[in-house]
Every structure is written in C-alpha cells, then in structure tokens.
PDB file of C-alpha atoms in Angstrom:
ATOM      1  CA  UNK A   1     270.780 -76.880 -30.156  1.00  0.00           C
ATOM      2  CA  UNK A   2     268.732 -77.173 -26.919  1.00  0.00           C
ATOM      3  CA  UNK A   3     265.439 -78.609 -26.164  1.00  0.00           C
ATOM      4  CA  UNK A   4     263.965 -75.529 -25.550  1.00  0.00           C
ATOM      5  CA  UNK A   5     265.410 -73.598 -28.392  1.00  0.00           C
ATOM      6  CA  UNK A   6     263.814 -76.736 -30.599  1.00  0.00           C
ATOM      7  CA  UNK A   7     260.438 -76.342 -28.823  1.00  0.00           C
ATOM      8  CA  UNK A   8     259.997 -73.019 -29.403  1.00  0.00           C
ATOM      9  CA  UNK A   9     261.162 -73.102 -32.597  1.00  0.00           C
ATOM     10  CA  UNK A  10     258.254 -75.583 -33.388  1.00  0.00           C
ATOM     11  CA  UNK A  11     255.752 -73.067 -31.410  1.00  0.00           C
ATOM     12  CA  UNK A  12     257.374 -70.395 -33.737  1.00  0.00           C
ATOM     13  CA  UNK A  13     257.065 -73.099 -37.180  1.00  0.00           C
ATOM     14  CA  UNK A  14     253.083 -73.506 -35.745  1.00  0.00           C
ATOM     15  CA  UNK A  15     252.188 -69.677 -35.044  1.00  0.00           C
ATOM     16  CA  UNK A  16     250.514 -69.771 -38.536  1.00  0.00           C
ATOM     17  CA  UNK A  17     248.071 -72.023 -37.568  1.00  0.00           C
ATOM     18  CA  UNK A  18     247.662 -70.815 -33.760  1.00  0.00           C
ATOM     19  CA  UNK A  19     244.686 -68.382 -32.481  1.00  0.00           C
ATOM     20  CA  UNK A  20     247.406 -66.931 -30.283  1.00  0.00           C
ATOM     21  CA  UNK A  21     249.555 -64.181 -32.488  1.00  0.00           C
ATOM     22  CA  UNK A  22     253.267 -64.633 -32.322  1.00  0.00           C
ATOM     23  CA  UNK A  23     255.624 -61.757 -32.212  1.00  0.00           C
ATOM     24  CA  UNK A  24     259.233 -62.594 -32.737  1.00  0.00           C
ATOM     25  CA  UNK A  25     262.076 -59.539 -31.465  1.00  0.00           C
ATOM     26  CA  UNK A  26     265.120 -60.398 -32.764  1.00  0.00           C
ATOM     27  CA  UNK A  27     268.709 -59.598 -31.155  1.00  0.00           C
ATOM     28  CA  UNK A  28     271.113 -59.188 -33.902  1.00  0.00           C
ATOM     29  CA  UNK A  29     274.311 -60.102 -33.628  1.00  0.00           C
ATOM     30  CA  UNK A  30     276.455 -57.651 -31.549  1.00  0.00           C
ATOM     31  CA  UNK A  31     273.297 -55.819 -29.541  1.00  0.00           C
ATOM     32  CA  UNK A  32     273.747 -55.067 -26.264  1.00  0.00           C
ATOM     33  CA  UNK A  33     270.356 -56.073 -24.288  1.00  0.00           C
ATOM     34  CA  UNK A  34     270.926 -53.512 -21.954  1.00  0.00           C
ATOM     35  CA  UNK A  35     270.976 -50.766 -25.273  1.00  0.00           C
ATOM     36  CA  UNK A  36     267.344 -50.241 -24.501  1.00  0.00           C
ATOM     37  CA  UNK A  37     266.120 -47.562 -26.976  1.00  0.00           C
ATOM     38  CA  UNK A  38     268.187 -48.909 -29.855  1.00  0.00           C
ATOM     39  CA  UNK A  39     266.501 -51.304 -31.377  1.00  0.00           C
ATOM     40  CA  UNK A  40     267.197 -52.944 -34.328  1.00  0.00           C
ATOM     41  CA  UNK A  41     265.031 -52.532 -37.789  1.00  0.00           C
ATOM     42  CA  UNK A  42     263.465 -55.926 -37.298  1.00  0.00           C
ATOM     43  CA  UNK A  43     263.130 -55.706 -34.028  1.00  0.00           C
ATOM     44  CA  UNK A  44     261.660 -51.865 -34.077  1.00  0.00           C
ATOM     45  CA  UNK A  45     259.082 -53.125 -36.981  1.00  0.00           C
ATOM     46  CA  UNK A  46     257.934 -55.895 -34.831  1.00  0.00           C
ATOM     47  CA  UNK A  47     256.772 -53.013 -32.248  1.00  0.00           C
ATOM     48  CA  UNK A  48     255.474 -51.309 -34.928  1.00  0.00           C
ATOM     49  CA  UNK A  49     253.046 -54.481 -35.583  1.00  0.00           C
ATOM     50  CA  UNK A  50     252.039 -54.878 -32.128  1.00  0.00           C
ATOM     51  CA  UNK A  51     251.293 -51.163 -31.969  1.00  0.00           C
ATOM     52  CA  UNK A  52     248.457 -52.091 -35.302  1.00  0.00           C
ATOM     53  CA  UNK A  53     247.356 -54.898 -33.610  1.00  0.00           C
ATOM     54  CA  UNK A  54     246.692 -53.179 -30.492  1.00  0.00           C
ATOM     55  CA  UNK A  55     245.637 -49.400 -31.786  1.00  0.00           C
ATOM     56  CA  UNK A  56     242.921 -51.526 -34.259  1.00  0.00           C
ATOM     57  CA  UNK A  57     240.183 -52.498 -33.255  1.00  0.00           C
ATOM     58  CA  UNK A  58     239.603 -55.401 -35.669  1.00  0.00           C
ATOM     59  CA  UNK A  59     237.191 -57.553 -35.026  1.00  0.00           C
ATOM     60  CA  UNK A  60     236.976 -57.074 -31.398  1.00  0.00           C
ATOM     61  CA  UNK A  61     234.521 -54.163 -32.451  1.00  0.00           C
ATOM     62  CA  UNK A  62     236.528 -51.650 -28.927  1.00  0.00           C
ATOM     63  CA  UNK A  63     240.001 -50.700 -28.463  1.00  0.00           C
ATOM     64  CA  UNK A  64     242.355 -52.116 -26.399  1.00  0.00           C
ATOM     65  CA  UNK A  65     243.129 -50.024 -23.692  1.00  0.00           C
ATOM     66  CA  UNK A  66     244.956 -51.544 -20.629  1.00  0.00           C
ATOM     67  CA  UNK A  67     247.227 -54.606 -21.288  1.00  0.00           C
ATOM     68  CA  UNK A  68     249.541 -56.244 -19.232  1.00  0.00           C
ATOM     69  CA  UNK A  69     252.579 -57.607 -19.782  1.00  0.00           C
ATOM     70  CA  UNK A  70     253.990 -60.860 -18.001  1.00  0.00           C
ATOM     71  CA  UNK A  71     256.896 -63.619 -18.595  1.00  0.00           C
ATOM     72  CA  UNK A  72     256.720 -66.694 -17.291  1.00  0.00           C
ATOM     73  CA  UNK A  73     260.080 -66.331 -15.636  1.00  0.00           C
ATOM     74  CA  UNK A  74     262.345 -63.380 -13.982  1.00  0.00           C
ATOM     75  CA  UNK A  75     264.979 -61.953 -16.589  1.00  0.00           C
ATOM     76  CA  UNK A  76     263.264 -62.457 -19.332  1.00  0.00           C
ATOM     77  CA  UNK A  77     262.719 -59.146 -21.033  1.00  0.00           C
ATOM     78  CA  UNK A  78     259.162 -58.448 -19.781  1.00  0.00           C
ATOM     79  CA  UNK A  79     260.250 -54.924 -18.282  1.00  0.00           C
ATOM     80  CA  UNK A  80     262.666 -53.726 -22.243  1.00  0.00           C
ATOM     81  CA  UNK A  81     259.415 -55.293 -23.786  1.00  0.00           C
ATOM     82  CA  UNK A  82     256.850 -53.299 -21.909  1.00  0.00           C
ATOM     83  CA  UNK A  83     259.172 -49.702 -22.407  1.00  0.00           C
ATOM     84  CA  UNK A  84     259.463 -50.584 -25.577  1.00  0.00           C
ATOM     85  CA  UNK A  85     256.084 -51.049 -26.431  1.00  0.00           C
ATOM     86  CA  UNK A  86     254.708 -48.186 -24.447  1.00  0.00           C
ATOM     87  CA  UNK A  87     257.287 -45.931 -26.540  1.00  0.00           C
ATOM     88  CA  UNK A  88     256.070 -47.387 -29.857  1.00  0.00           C
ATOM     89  CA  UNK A  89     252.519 -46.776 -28.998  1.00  0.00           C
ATOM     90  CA  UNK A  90     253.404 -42.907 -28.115  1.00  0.00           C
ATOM     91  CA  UNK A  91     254.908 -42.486 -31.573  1.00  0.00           C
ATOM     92  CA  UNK A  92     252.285 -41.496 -34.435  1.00  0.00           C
ATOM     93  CA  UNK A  93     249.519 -40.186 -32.950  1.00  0.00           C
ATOM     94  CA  UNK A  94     250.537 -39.093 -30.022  1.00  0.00           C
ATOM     95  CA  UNK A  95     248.884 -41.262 -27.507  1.00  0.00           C
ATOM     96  CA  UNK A  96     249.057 -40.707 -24.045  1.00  0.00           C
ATOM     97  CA  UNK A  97     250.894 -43.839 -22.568  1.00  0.00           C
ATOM     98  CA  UNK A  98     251.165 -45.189 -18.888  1.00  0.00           C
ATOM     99  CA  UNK A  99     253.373 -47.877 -17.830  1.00  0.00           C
ATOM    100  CA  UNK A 100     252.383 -49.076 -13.892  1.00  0.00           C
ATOM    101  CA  UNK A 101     255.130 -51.347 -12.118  1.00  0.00           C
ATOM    102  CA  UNK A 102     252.719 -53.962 -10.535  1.00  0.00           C
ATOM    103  CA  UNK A 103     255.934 -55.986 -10.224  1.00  0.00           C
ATOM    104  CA  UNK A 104     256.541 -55.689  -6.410  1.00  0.00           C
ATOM    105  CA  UNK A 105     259.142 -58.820  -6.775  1.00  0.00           C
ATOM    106  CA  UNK A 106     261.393 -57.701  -9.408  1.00  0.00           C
ATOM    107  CA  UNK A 107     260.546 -54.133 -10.059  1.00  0.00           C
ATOM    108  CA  UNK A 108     262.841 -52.263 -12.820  1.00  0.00           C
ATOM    109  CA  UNK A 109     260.565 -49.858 -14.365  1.00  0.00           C
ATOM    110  CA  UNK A 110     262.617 -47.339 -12.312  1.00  0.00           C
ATOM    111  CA  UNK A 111     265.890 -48.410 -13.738  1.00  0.00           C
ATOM    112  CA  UNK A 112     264.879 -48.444 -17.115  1.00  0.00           C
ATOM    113  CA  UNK A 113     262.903 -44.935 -16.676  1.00  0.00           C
ATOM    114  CA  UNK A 114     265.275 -43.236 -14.719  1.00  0.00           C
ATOM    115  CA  UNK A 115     263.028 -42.128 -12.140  1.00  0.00           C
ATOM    116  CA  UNK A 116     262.678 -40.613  -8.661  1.00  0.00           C
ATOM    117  CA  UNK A 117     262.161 -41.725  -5.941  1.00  0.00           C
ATOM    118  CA  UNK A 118     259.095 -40.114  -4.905  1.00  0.00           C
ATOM    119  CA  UNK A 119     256.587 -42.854  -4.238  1.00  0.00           C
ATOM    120  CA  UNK A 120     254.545 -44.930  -6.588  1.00  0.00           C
ATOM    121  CA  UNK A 121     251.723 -47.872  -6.720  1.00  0.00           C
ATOM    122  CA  UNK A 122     251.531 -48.481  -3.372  1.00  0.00           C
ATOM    123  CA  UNK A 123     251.118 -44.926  -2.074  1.00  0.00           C
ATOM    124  CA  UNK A 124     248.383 -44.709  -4.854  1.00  0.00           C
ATOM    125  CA  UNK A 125     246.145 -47.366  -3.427  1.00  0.00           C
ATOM    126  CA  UNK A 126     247.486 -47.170   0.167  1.00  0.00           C
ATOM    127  CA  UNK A 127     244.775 -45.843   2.386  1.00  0.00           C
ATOM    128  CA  UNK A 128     244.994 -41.797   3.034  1.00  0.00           C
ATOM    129  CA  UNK A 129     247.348 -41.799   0.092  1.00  0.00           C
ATOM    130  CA  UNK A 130     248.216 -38.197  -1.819  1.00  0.00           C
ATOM    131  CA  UNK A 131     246.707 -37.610  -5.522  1.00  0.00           C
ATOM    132  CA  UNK A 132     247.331 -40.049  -8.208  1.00  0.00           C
ATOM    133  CA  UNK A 133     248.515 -37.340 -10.508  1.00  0.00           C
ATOM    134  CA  UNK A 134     251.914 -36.540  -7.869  1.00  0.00           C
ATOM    135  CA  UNK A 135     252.825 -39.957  -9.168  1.00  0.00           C
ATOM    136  CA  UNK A 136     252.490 -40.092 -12.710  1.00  0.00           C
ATOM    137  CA  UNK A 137     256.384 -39.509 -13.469  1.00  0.00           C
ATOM    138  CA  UNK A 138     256.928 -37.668 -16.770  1.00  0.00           C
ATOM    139  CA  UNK A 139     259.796 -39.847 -18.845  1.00  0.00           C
ATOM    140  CA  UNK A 140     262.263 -38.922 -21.587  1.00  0.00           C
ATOM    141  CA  UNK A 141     259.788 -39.934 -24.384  1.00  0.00           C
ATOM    142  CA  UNK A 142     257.188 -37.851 -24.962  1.00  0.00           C
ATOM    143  CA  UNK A 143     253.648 -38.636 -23.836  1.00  0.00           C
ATOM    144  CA  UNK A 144     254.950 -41.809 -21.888  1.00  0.00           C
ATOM    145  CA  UNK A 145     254.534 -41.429 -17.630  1.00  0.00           C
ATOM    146  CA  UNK A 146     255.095 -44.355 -15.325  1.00  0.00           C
ATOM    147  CA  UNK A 147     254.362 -45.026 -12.187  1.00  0.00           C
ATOM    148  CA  UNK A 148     256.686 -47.161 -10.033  1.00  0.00           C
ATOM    149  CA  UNK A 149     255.871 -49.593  -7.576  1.00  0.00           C
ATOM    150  CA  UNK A 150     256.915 -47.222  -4.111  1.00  0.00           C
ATOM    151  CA  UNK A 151     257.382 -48.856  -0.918  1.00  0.00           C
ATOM    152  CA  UNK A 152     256.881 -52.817  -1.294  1.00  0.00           C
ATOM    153  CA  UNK A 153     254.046 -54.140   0.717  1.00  0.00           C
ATOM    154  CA  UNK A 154     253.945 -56.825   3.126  1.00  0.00           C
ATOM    155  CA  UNK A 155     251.710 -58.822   1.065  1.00  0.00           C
ATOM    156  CA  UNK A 156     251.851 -57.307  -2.906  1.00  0.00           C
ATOM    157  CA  UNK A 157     248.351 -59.613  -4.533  1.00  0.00           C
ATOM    158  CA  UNK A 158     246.695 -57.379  -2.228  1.00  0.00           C
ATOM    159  CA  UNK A 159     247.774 -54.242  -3.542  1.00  0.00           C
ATOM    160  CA  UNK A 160     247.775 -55.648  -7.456  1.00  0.00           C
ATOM    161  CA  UNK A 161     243.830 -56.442  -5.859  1.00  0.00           C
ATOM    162  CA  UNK A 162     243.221 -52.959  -5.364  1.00  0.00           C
ATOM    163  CA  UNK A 163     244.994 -51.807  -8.539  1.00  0.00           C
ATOM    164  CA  UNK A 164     242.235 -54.207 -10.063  1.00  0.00           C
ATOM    165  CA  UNK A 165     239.516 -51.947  -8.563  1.00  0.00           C
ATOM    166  CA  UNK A 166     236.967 -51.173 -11.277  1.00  0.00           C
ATOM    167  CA  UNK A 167     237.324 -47.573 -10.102  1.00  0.00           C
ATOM    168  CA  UNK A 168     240.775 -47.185 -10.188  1.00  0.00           C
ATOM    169  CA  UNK A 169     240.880 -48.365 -13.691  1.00  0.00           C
ATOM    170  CA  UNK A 170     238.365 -46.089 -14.752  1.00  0.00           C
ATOM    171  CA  UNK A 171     240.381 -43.450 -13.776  1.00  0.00           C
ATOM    172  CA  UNK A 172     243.560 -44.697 -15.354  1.00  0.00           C
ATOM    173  CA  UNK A 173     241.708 -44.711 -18.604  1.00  0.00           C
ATOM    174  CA  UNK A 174     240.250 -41.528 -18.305  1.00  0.00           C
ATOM    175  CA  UNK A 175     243.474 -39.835 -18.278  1.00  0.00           C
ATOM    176  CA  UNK A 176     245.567 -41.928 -20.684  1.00  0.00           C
ATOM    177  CA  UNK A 177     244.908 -43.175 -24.302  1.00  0.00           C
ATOM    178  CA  UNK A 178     246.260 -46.612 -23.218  1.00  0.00           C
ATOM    179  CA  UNK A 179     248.169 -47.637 -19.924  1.00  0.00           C
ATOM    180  CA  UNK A 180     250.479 -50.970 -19.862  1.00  0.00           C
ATOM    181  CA  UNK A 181     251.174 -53.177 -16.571  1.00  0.00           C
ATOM    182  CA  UNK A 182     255.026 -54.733 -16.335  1.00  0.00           C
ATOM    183  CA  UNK A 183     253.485 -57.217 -14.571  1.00  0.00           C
ATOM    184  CA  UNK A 184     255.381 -60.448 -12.061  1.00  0.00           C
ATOM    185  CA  UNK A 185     256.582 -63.477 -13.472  1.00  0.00           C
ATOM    186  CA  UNK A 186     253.847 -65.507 -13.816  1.00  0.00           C
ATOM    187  CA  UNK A 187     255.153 -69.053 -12.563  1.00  0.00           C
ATOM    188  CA  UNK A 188     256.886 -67.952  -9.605  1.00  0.00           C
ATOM    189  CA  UNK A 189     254.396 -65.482  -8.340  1.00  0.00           C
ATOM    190  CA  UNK A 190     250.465 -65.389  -8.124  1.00  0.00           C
ATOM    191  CA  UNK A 191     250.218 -61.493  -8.096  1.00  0.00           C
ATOM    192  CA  UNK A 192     249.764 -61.244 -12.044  1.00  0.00           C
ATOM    193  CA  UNK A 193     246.476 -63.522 -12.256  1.00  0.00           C
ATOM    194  CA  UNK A 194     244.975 -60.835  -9.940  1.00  0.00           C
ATOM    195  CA  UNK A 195     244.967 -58.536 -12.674  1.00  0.00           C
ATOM    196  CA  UNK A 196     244.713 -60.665 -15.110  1.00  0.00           C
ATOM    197  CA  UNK A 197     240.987 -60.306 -15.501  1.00  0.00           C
ATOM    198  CA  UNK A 198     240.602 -56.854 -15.104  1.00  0.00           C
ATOM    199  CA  UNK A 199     242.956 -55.572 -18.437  1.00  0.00           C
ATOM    200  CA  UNK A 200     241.780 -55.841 -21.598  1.00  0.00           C
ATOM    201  CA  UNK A 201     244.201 -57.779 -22.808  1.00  0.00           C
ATOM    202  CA  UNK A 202     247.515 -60.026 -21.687  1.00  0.00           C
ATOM    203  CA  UNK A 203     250.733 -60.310 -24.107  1.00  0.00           C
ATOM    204  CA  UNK A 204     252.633 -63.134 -23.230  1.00  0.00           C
ATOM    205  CA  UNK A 205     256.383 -62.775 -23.224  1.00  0.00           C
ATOM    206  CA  UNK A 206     258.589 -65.402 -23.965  1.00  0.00           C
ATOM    207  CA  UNK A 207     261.939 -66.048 -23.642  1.00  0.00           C
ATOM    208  CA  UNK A 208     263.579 -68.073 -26.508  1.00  0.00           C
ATOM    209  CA  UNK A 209     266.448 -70.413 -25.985  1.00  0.00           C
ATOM    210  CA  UNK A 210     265.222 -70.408 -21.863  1.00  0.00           C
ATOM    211  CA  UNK A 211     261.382 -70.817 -21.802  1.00  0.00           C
ATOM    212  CA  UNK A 212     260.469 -74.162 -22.493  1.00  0.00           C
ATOM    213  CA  UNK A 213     257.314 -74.638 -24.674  1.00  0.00           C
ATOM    214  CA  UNK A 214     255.477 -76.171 -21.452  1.00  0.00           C
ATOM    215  CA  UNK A 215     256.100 -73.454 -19.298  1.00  0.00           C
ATOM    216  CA  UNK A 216     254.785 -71.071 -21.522  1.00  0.00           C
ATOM    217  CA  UNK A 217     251.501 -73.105 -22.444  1.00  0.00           C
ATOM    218  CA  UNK A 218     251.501 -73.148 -18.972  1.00  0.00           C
ATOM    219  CA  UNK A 219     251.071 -69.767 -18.092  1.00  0.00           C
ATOM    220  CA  UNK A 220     248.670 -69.005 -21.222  1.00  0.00           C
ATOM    221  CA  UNK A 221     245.745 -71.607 -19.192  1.00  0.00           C
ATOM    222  CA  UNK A 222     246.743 -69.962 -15.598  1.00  0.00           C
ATOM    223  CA  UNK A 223     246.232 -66.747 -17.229  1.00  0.00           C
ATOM    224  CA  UNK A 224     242.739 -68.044 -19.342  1.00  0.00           C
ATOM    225  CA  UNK A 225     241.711 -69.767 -15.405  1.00  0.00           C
ATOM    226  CA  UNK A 226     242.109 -66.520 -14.163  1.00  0.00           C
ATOM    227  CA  UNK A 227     239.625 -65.200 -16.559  1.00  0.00           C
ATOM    228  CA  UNK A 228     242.223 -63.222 -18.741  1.00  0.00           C
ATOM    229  CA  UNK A 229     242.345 -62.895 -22.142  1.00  0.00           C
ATOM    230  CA  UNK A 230     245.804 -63.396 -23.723  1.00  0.00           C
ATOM    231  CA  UNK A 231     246.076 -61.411 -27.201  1.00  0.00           C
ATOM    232  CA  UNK A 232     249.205 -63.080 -27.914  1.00  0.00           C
ATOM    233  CA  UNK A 233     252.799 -63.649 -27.751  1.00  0.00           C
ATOM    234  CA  UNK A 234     256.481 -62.039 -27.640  1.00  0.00           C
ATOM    235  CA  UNK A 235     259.166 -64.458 -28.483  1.00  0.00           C
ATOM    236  CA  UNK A 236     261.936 -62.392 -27.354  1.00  0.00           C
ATOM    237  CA  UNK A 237     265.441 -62.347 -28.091  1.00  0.00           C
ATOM    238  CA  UNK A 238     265.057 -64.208 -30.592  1.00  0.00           C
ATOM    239  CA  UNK A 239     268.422 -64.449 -32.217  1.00  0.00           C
ATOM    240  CA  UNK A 240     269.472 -65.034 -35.750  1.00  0.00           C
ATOM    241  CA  UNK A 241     272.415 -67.879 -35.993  1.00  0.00           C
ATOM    242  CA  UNK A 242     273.408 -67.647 -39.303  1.00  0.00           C
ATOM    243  CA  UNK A 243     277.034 -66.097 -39.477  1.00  0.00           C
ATOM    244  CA  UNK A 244     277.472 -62.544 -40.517  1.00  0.00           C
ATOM    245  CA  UNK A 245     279.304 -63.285 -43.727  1.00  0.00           C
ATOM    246  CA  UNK A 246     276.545 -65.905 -44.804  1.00  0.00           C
ATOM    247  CA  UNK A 247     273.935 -63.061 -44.457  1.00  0.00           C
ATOM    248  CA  UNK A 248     275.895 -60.205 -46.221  1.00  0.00           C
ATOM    249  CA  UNK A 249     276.198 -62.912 -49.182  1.00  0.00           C
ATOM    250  CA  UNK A 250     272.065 -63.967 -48.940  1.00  0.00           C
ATOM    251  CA  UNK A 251     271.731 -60.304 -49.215  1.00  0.00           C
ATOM    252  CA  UNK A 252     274.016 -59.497 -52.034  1.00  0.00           C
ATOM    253  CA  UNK A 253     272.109 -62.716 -53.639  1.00  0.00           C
ATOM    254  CA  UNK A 254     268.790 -60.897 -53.146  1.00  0.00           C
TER     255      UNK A 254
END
C-alpha cells in the first residue's frame, strides 16, 4: 500500500470530523474510466448527494449557483467529475446546466461532449466577439450546454480574469439554473485562483492512490488565499480492494 493511498485513507477515516465534506466515487472492479455515462450505483448515488448538497440551500440561507471544479493535478478526473455532476444536477427538476472549459491547459470538455468546433470561451470574452448564445453548445443530455474553451490565448489568467467579470457572471446566471467551471489544475497552473473568488463555491477533486494528502491541503489554503470558498471534496476513483468473491460472500452474509 502506498503512502499516498495511506494518507488519504486517513483524510477519508477523518472526514467525519472535518468542516470540509468528503465525497468518495468509487471505481468498481472492471470499469472502464473512459465509460463516462455509466456509472456505477455507488458511484451514481454519490452524485446524487452532491446534487442535495448543492440544490439545498442549508444553512447558507442562497443557492449555490456557479461552482468550479479543480484537481490539484492533470489526469485526475476533474473534467468525468464535472460532466458528471452537471448531468446529475439536470436530472429531477430539470435544471438548466452550463459547463464552461476555463481549462486553456488541458481542455477536454470537447472530447467528453462531443462538440464542434465552432468557437468557445475565448471568442466570448475576446473583444468584438459574436453573441454568447452562438456558443452555448446543446449536448446529448438534456438541459446540459457547454461552452468550450475556442482558440487558446497567449496568456489564459487573463481571459479566466475576464470570465470573472461581475457582468459576465450575471449573465451566465440569468440564463442557467446553475453553471459549473472544469477548471486548471490547481498546482501547476495559477489560472484557477482567478476565479476562484468569483463562484460561489469550489469542489475539490482528489485523486486517490496519486494525490498525496499535502498536495491537496495544499490547494484547499491557495484556493481559501485566493478568497474562495471550498464546499468540499471528491475523492475520486476511489477503488474497492477487496476481491470479488470476498464481496459476493459479505453480501450473501448480509
């Protein structure tokens, strides 16, 4: 067993005790990560929490209406947790969901969505740029749009600056019940902490068996420097060692 698969395991043991909710998305045995819309039961129920969590308004007294989405790392899952999520949330009641690729370094909200090529973020914000609306990109899943990140600037904080706008939010909200940002890894870029203050809300996602437990503690204070508010935390692909006979019997025993 690794060092980071034991720290995060502890994080995981602690998450009780922790301010900072815990999600844990489970890979059973067999899934294919790049099976996007199959989820497992556990898994699918865990999206099914976060959608309470974030559709309730609790004690916060308002909803939560734009939240972005950052790992501390490339590759691990940020993008499948964000479509995932943004699917989730358009189940039910029908809300009207936007996912925005402010990843200029790693963008695969295209991949995942199967869009066009037909411009995106950057063309948005860009100065003299066409409607907004051209570039809200219907998806297979109903009620879901994204917006990709088009051409990839020179310098991308600046752009994730303008995205930041208090305007330009305001009009993102106006037209959608709640719009998600697949935001850039958030220790090898500064990009994310841009927006960071200017969402509602941050869920951390982790990586287990690769994130160590300082990395990601590390990211949660950039992100709370920054002035963003971090509602919690994805432990993703999180997977279940015990061996597939053992299971069917703990089952059976049950």
């Amino acid at each position: 067993m690794s060092r980071t698969y034991q720290a995060l395991k502890k994080a995981e043991n602690e998450r009780t005790s922790s301010r900072t909710p815990i999600v844990n998305i489970p890979v059973e045995p067999g899934d294919r990560p790049d099976v996007l819309w199959t989820p497992g039961a556990e898994a699918q129920l865990e999206y099914e929490r976060m959608r309470v969590w974030i559709t309730n308004p609790g004690s916060r007294g308002t909803r939560l209406q734009t939240v972005m989405l950052a790992g501390c790392h490339r590759g691990g899952g940020t993008t499948t947790t964000t479509a995932l999520l943004a699917a989730t949330l358009a189940q039910g009641k029908k809300f009207r969901v936007l996912v925005v690729d402010t990843n200029f370094r790693t963008p695969g909200l295209y991949r995942v969505f199967r869009t066009r090529s037909n411009g995106g973020l950057s063309d948005i914000v860009g100065a003299g740029s066409p409607a907004a609306e051209s570039h809200f990109q219907p998806t297979a899943h109903e009620n879901v749009f994204v917006v990709t990140t088009g051409a990839v600037p020179h310098c991308p904080a600046d752009v994730v600056e303008r995205v930041a706008a208090d305007q330009f939010m305001a009009q993102l909200k106006a037209k959608f019940d709640f719009v998600l940002f697949d935001a850039a890894p958030l220790l090898e870029f500064p990009d994310s902490y841009a927006l960071a203050p200017h969402v509602d809300g941050i869920i951390l996602v982790v990586e287990a068996d690769r994130t160590p437990i300082d990395d990601a503690l590390k990211a949660r204070r950039e992100l709370e420097r920054a002035g963003g508010h971090v509602l919690g935390v994805v432990l993703n692909r999180q997977r279940d060692y015990t061996p597939p006979f053992l299971r069917r019997f703990l089952r059976t025993a049950n």
